[in-house]
PDB file of C-alpha atoms in Angstrom:
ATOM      1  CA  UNK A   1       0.000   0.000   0.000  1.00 49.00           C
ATOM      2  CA  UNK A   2       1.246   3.788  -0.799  1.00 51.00           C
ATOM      3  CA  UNK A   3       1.821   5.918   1.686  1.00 52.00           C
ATOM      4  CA  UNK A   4       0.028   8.760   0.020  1.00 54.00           C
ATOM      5  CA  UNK A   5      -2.858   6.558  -0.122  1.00 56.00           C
ATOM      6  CA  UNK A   6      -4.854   7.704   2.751  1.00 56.00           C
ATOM      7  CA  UNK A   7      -4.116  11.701   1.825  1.00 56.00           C
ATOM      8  CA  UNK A   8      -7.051  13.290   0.365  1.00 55.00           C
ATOM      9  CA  UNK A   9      -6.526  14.340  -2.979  1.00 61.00           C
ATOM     10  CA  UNK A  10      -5.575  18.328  -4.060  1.00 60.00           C
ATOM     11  CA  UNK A  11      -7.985  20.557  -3.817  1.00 58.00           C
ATOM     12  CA  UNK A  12      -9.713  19.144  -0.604  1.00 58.00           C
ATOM     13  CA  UNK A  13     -11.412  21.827   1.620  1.00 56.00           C
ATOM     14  CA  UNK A  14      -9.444  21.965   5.021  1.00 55.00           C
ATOM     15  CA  UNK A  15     -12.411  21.407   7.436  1.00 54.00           C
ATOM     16  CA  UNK A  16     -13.038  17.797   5.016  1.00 57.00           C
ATOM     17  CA  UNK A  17      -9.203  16.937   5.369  1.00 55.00           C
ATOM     18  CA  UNK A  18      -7.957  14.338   7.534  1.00 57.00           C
ATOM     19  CA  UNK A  19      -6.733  15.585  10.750  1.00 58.00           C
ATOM     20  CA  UNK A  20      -3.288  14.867  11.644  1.00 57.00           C
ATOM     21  CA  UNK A  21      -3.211  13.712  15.351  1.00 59.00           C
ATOM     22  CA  UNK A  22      -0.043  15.875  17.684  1.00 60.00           C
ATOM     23  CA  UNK A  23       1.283  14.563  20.545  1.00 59.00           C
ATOM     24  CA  UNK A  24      -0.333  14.993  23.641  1.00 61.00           C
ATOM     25  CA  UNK A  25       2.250  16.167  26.234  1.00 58.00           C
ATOM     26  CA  UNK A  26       2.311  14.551  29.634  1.00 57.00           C
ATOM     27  CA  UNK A  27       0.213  16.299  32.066  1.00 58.00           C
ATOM     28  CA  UNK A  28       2.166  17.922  35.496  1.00 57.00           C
ATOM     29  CA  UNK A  29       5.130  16.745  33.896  1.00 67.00           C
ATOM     30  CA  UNK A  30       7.695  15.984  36.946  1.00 76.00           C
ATOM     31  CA  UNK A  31      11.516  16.845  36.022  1.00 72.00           C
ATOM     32  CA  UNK A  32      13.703  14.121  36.740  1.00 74.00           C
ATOM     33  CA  UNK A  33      16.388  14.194  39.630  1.00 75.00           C
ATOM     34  CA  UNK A  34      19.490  15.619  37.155  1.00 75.00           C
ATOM     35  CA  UNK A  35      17.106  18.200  35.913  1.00 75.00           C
ATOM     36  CA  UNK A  36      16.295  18.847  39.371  1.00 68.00           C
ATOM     37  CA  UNK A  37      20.139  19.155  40.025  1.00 71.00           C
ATOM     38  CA  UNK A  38      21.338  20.866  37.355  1.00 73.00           C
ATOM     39  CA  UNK A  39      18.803  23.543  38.838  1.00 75.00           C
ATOM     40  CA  UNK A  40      20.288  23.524  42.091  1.00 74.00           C
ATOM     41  CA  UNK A  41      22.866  26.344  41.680  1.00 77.00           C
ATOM     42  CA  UNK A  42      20.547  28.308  39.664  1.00 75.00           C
ATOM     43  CA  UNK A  43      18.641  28.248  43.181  1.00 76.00           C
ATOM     44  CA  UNK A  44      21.415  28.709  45.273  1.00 80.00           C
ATOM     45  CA  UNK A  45      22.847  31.889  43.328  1.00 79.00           C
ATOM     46  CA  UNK A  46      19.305  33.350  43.493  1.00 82.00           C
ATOM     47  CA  UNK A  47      18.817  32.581  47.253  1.00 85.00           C
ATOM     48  CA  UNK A  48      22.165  34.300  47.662  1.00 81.00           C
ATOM     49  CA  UNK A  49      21.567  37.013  45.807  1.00 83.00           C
ATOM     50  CA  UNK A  50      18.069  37.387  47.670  1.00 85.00           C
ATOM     51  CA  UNK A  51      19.835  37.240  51.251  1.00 87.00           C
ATOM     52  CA  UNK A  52      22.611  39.680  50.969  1.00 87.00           C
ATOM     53  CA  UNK A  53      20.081  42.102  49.613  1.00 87.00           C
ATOM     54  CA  UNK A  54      17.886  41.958  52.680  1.00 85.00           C
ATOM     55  CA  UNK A  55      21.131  42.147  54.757  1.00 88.00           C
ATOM     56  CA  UNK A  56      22.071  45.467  52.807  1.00 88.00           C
ATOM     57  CA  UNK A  57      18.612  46.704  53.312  1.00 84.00           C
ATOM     58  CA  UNK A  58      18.965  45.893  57.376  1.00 87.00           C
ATOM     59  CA  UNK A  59      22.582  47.011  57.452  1.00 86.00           C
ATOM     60  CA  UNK A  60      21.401  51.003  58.348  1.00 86.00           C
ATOM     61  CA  UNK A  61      18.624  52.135  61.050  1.00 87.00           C
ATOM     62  CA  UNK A  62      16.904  53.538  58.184  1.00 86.00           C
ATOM     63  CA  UNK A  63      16.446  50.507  56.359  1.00 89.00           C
ATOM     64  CA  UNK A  64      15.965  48.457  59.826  1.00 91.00           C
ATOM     65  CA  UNK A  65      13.152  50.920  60.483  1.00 92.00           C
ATOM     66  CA  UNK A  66      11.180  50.645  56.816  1.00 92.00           C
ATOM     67  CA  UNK A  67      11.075  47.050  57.202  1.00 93.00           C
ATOM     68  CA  UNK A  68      10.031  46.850  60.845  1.00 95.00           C
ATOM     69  CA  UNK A  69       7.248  49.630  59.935  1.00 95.00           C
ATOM     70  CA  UNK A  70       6.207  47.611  56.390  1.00 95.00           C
ATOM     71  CA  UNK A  71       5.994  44.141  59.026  1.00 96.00           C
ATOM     72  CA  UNK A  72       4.168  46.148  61.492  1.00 97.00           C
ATOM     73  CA  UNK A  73       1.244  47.408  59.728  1.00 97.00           C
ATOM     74  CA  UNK A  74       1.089  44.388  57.374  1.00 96.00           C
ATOM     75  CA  UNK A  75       1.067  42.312  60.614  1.00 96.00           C
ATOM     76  CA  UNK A  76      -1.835  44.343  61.990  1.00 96.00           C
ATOM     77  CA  UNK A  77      -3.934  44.585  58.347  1.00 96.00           C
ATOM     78  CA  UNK A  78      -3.848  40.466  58.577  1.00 95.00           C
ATOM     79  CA  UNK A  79      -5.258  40.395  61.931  1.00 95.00           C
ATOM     80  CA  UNK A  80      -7.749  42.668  61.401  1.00 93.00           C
ATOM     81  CA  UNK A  81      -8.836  40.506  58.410  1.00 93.00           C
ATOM     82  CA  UNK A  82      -8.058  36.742  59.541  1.00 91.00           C
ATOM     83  CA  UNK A  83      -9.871  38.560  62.997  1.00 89.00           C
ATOM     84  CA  UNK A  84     -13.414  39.565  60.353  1.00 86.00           C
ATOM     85  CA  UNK A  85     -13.418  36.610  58.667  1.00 84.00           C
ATOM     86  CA  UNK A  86     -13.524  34.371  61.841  1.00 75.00           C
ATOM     87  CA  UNK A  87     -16.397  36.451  63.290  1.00 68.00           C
ATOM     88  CA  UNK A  88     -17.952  36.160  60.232  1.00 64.00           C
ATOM     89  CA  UNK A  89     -17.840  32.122  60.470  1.00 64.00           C
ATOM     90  CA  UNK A  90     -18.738  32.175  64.249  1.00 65.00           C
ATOM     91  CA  UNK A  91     -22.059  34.534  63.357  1.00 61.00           C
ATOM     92  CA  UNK A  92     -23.062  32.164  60.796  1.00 66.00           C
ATOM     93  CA  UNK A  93     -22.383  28.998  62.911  1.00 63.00           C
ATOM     94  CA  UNK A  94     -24.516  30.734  65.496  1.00 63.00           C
ATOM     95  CA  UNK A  95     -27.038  31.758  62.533  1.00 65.00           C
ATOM     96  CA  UNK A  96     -27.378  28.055  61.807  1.00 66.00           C
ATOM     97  CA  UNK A  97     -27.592  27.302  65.448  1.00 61.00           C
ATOM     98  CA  UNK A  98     -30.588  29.611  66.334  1.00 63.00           C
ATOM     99  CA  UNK A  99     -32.418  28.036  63.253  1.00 65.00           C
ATOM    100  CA  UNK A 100     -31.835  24.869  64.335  1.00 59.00           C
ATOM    101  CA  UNK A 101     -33.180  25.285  67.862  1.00 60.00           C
ATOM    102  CA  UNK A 102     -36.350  27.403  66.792  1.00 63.00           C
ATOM    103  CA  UNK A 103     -37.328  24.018  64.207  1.00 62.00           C
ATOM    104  CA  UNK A 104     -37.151  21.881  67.554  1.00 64.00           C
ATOM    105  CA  UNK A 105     -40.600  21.701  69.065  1.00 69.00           C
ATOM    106  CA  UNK A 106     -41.629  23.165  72.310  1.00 69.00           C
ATOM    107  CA  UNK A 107     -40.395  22.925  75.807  1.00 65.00           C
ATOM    108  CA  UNK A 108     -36.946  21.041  74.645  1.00 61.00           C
ATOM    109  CA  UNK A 109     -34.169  21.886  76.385  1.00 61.00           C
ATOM    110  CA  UNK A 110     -30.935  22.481  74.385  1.00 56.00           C
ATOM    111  CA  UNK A 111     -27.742  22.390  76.052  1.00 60.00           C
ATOM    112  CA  UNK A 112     -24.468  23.398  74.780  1.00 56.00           C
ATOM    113  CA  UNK A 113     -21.092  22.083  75.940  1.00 54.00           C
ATOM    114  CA  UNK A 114     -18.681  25.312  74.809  1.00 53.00           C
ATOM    115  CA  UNK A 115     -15.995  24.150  76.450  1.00 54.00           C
ATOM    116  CA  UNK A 116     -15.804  20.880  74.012  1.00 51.00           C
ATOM    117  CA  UNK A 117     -15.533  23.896  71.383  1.00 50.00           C
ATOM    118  CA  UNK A 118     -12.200  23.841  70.019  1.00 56.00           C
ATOM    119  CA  UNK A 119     -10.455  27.586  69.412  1.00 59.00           C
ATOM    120  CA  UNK A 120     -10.723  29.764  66.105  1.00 72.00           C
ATOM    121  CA  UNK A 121      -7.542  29.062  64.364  1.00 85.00           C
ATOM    122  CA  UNK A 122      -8.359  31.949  62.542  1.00 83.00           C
ATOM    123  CA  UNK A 123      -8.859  33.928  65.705  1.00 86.00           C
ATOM    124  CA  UNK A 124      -5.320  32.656  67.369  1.00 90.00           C
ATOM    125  CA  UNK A 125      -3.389  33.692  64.418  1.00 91.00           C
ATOM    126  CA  UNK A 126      -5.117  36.847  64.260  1.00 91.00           C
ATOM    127  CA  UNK A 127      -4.620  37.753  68.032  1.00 92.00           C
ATOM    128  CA  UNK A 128      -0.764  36.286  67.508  1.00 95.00           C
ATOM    129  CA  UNK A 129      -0.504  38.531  64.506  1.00 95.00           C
ATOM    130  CA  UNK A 130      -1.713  41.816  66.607  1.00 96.00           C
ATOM    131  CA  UNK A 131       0.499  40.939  69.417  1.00 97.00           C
ATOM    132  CA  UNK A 132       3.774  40.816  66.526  1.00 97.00           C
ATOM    133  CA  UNK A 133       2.710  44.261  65.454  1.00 97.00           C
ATOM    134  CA  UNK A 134       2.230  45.749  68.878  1.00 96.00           C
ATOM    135  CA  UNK A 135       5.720  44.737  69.654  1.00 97.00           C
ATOM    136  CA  UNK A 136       7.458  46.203  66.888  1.00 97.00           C
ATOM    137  CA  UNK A 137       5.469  49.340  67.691  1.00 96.00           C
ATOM    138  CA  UNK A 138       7.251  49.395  70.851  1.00 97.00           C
ATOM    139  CA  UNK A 139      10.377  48.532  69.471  1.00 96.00           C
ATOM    140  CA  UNK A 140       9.953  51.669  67.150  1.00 96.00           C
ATOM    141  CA  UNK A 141       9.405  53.986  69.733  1.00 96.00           C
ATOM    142  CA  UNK A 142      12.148  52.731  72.371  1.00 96.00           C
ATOM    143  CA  UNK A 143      14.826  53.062  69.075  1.00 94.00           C
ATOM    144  CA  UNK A 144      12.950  56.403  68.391  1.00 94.00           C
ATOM    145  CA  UNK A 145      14.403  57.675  72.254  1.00 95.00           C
ATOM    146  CA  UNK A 146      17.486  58.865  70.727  1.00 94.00           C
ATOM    147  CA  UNK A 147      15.787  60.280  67.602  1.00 93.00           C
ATOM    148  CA  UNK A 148      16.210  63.885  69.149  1.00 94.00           C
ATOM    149  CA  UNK A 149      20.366  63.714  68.173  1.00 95.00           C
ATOM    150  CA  UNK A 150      19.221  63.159  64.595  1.00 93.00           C
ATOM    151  CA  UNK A 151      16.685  66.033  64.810  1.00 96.00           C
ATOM    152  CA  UNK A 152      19.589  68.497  66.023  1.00 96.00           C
ATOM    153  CA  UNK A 153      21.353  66.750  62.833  1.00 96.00           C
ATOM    154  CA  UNK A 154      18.963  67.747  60.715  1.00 96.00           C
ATOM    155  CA  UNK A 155      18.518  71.424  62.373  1.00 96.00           C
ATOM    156  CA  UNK A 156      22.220  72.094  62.277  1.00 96.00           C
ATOM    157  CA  UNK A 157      22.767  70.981  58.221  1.00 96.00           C
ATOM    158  CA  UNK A 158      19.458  73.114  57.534  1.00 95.00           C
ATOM    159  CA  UNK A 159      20.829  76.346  59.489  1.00 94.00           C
ATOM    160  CA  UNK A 160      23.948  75.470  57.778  1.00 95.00           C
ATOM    161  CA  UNK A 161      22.575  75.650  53.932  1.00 93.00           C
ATOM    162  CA  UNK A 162      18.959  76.950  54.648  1.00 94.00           C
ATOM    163  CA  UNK A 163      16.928  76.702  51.380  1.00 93.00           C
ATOM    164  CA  UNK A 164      17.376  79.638  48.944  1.00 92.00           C
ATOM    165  CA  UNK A 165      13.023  79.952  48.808  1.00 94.00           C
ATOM    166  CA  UNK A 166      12.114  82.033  51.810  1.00 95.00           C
ATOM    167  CA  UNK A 167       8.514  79.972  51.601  1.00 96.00           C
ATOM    168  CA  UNK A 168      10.262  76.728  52.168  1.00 96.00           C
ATOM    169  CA  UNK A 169      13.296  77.872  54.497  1.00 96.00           C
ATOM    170  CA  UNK A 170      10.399  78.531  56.984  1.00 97.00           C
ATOM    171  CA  UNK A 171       8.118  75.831  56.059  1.00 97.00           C
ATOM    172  CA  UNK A 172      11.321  73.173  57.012  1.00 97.00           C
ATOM    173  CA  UNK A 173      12.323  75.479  60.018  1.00 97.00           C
ATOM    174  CA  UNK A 174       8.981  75.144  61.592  1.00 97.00           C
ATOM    175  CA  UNK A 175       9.454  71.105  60.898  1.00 97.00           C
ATOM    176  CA  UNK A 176      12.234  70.754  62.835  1.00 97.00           C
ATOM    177  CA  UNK A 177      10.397  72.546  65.601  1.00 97.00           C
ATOM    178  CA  UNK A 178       7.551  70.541  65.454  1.00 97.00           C
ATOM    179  CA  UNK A 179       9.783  67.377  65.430  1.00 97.00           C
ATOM    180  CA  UNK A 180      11.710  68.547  68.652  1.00 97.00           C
ATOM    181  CA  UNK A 181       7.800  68.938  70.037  1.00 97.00           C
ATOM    182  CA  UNK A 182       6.671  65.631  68.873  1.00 97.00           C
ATOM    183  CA  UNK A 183      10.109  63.634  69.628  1.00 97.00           C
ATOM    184  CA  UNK A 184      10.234  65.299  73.347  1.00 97.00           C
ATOM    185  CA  UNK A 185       6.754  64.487  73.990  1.00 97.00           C
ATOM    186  CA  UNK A 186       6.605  60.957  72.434  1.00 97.00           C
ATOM    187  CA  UNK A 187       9.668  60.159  74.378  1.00 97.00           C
ATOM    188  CA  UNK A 188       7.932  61.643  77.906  1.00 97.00           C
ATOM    189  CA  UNK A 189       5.144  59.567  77.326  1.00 97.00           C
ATOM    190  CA  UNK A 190       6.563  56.555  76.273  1.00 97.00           C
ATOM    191  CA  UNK A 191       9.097  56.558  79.511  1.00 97.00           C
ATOM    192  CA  UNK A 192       6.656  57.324  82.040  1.00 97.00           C
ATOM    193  CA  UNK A 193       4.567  54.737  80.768  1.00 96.00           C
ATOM    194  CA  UNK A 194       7.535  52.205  81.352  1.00 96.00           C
ATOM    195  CA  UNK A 195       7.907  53.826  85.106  1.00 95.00           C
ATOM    196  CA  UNK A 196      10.960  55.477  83.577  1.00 96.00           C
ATOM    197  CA  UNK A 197       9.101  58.922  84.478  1.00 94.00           C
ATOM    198  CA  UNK A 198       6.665  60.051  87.108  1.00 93.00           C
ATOM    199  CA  UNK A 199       3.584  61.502  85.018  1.00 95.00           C
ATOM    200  CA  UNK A 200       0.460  60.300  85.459  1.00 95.00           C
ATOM    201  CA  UNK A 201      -1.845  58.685  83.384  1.00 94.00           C
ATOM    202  CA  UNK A 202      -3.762  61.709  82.483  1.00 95.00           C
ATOM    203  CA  UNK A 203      -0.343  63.536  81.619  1.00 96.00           C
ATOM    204  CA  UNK A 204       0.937  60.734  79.004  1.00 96.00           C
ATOM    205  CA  UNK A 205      -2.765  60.516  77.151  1.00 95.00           C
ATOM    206  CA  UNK A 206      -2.029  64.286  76.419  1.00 96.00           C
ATOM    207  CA  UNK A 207       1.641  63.771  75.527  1.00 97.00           C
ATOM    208  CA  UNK A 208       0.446  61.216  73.555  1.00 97.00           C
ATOM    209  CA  UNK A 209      -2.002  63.385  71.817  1.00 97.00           C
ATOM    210  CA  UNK A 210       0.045  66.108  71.056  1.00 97.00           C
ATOM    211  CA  UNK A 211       3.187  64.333  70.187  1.00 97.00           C
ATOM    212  CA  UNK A 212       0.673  62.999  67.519  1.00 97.00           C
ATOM    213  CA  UNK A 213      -0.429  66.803  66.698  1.00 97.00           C
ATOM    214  CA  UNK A 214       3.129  68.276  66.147  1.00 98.00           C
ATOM    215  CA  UNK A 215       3.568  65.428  63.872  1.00 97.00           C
ATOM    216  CA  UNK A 216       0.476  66.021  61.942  1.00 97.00           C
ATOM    217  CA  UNK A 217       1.817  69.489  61.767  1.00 97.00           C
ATOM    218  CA  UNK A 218       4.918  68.118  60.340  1.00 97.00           C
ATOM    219  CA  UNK A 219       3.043  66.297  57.428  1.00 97.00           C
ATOM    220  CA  UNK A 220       0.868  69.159  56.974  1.00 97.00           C
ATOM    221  CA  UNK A 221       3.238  71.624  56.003  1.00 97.00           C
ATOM    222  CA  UNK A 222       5.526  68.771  53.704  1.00 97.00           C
ATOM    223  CA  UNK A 223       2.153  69.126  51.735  1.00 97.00           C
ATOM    224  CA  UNK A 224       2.975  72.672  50.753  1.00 97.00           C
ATOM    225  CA  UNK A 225       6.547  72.354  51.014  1.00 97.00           C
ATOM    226  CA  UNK A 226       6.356  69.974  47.763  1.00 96.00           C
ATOM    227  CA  UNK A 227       3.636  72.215  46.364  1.00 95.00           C
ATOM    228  CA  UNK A 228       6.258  75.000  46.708  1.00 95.00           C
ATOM    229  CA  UNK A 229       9.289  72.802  45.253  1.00 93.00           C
ATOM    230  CA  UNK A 230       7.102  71.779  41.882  1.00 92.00           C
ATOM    231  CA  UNK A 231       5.921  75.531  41.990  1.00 91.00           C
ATOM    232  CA  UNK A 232       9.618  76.382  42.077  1.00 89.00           C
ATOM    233  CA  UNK A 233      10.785  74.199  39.227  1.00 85.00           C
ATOM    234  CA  UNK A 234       8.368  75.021  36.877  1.00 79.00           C
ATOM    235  CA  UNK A 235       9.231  78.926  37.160  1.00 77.00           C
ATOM    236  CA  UNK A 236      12.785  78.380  36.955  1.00 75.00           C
ATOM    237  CA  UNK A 237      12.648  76.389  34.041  1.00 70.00           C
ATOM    238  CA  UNK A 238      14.146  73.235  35.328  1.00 69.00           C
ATOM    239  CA  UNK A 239      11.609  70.763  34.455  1.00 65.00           C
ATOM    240  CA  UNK A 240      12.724  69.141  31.033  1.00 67.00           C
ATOM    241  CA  UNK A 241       9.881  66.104  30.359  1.00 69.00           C
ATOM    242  CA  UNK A 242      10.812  63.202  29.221  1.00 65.00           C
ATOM    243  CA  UNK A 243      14.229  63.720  30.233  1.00 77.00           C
ATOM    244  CA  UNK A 244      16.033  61.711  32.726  1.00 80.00           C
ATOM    245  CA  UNK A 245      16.402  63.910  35.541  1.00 81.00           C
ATOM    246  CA  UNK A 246      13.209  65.027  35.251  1.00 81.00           C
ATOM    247  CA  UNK A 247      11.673  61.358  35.523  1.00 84.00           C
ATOM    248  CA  UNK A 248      13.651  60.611  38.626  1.00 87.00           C
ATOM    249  CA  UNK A 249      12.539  63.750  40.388  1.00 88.00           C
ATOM    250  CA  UNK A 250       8.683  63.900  39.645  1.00 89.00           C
ATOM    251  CA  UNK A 251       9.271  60.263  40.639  1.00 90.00           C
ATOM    252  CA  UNK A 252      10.083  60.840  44.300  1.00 91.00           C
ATOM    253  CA  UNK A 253       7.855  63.776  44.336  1.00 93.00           C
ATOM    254  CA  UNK A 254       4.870  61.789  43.851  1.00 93.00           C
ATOM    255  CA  UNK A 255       6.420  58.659  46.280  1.00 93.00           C
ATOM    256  CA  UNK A 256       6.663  61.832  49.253  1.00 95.00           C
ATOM    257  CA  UNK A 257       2.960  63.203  48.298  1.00 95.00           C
ATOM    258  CA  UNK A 258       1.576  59.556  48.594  1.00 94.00           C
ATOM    259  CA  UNK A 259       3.161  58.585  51.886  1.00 95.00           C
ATOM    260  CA  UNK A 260       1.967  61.950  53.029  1.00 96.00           C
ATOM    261  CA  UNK A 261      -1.532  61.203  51.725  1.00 96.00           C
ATOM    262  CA  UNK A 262      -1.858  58.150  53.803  1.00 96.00           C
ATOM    263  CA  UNK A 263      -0.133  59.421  57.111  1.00 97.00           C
ATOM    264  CA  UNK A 264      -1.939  62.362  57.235  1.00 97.00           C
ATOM    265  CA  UNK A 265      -5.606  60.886  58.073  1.00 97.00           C
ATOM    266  CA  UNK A 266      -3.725  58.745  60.666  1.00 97.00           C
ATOM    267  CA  UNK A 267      -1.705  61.439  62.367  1.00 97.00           C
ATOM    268  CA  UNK A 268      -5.219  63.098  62.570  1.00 97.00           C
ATOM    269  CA  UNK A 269      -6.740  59.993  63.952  1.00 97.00           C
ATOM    270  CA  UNK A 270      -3.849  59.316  66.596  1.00 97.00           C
ATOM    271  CA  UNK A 271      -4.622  63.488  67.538  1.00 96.00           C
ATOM    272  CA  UNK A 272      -8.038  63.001  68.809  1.00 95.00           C
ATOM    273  CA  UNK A 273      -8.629  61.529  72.003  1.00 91.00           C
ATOM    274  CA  UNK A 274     -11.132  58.808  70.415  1.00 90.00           C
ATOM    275  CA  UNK A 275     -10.001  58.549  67.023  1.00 91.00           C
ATOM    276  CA  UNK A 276     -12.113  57.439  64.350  1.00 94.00           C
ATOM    277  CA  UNK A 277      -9.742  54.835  62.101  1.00 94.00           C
ATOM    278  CA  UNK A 278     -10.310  51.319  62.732  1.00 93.00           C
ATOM    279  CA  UNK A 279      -7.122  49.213  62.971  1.00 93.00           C
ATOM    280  CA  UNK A 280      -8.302  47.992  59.508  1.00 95.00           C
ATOM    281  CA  UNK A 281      -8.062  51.303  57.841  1.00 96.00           C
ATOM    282  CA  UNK A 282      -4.656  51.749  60.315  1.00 96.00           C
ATOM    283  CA  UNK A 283      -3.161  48.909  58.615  1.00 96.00           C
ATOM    284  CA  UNK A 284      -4.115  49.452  54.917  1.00 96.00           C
ATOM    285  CA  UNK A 285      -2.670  52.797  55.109  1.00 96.00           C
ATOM    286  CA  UNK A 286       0.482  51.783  57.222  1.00 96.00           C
ATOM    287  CA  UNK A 287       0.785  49.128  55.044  1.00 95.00           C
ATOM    288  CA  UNK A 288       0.966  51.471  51.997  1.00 95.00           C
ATOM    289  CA  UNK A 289       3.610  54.044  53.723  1.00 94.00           C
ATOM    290  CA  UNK A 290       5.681  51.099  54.387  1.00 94.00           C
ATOM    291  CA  UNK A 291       5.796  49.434  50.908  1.00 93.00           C
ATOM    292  CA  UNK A 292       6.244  52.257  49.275  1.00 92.00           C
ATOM    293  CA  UNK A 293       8.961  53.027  51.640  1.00 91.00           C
ATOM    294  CA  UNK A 294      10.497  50.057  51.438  1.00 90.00           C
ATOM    295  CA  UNK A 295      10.328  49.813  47.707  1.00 90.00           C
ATOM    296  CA  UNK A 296      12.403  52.472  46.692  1.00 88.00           C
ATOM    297  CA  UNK A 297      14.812  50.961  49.881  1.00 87.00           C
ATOM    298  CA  UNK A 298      15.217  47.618  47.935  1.00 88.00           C
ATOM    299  CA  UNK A 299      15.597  49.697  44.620  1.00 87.00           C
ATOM    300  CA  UNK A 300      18.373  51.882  46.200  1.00 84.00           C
ATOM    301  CA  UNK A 301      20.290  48.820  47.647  1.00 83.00           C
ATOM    302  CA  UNK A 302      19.951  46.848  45.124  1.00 72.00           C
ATOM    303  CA  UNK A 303      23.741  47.074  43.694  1.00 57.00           C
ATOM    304  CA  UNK A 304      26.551  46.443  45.679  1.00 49.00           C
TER     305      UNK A 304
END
């Protein structure tokens, strides 16, 4: 027999043609054990790689402090939603429950052995997860005690070379103020709360609340600060689009606006004596200070 026998002759329309059957390839194909170690080192560089870049990232108090902040609110956004969806499994449990005893009929007694109920999982990690974020909180503030030497730092190089703009020579002027304020204050509170100081309770709530105030002043007037700086470079002619220089600049400008944006409704929160943010909305918006915080970190560090 021919092996052109079984073609269909020229001139056959394609969906009357014979169909060709491919291959089939293996489903979840598993790579063998050399494939497996000729990936090894692949694996091993990468890992590497991966691990001295977080130990560049954690080799300044800078860089220790954006990860510890991006861990602390992402820690507290998980247990406020692992903490939701539990209570939103124990209210329809107890949903179910009700129905069930109301279809029972009258006069029967239903008892309920709760201590035979084992504990939310969900509820553990979430109250685990809280607990991790409250401790890096304090951690924060305790490095934060000696934050008032950097502050003179910062006063002494801006008296030093003040800003040529009279608008933003007293706009960062009244921020180092206001961070003197808010670091003396913050560290008051903090100590007496320890028993390091002798204030009463009364006196830390309002150190508390008006460390938080200063600092709200701080990010209040970085708002206009950076309105003033794009202001500035606009009438001077130094912004070029497309250019290089140019995209790196309007690049951290809009990285400062945005972690203003979301610190600002919390400093205002942590200023009243209430508040009004649920630790929710607390760690979405912590959560977005830190990332972005820590993404231009791992960008900075990433060459050795």
């Amino acid at each position: 027999m021919s092996e052109t026998q079984d073609l269909p002759p020229p001139g056959t329309a394609p969906e009357k043609a014979i169909p060709i059957p491919m291959p089939t390839p293996p489903l979840n194909p598993i790579p063998s054990l050399q494939t497996l170690r000729s990936w090894l080192p692949l694996y091993l560089s990468k890992t590497d790689a991966t691990l001295s870049h977080v130990s560049r990232v954690l080799s300044t108090p800078s860089g220790t402090d954006t990860f510890l902040l991006t861990l602390c609110y992402t820690s507290l956004l998980s247990s406020s939603l692992l903490s939701s969806l539990s209570l939103h499994r124990i209210d329809a449990a107890a949903r179910r429950l009700i129905s069930q005893a109301i279809a029972l009929p009258p006069n029967t007694t239903v008892i309920i052995d709760t201590s035979s109920l084992p504990p939310s999982c969900l509820l553990i990690t979430s109250g685990r997860l809280k607990a991790l974020s409250e401790l890096i909180s304090d951690f924060r503030i305790f490095v934060r005690l000696w934050g008032l030497l950097s502050i003179y730092n910062w006063g002494k190089r801006v008296y030093n070379s003040p800003p040529t703009d009279i608008l933003v020579r007293r706009i960062v002027y009244t921020q180092v103020a206001s961070n003197i304020a808010f670091q003396y204050l913050e560290n008051g509170a903090y100590l007496a709360s320890k028993g390091v100081l002798g204030w009463g309770k009364e006196k830390q709530g309002r150190a508390w609340i008006w460390s938080s105030r200063f600092w709200m002043l701080h990010v209040g007037l970085d708002f206009v600060r950076l309105w003033r700086e794009a202001r500035l470079r606009v009438l001077k002619g130094k912004a070029h689009p497309g250019s290089d220089e140019e995209s790196k600049w309007t690049a951290k400008w809009r990285r400062e606006m945005v972690v203003n944006a979301v610190w600002a409704p919390l400093t205002l929160h942590w200023s009243l004596e209430e508040g009004f943010a649920s630790d929710f909305w607390i760690g979405v918006l912590g959560s977005v200070a830190g990332v972005a915080g820590f993404r231009e970190l791992w960008r900075t560090t990433g060459q050795v």
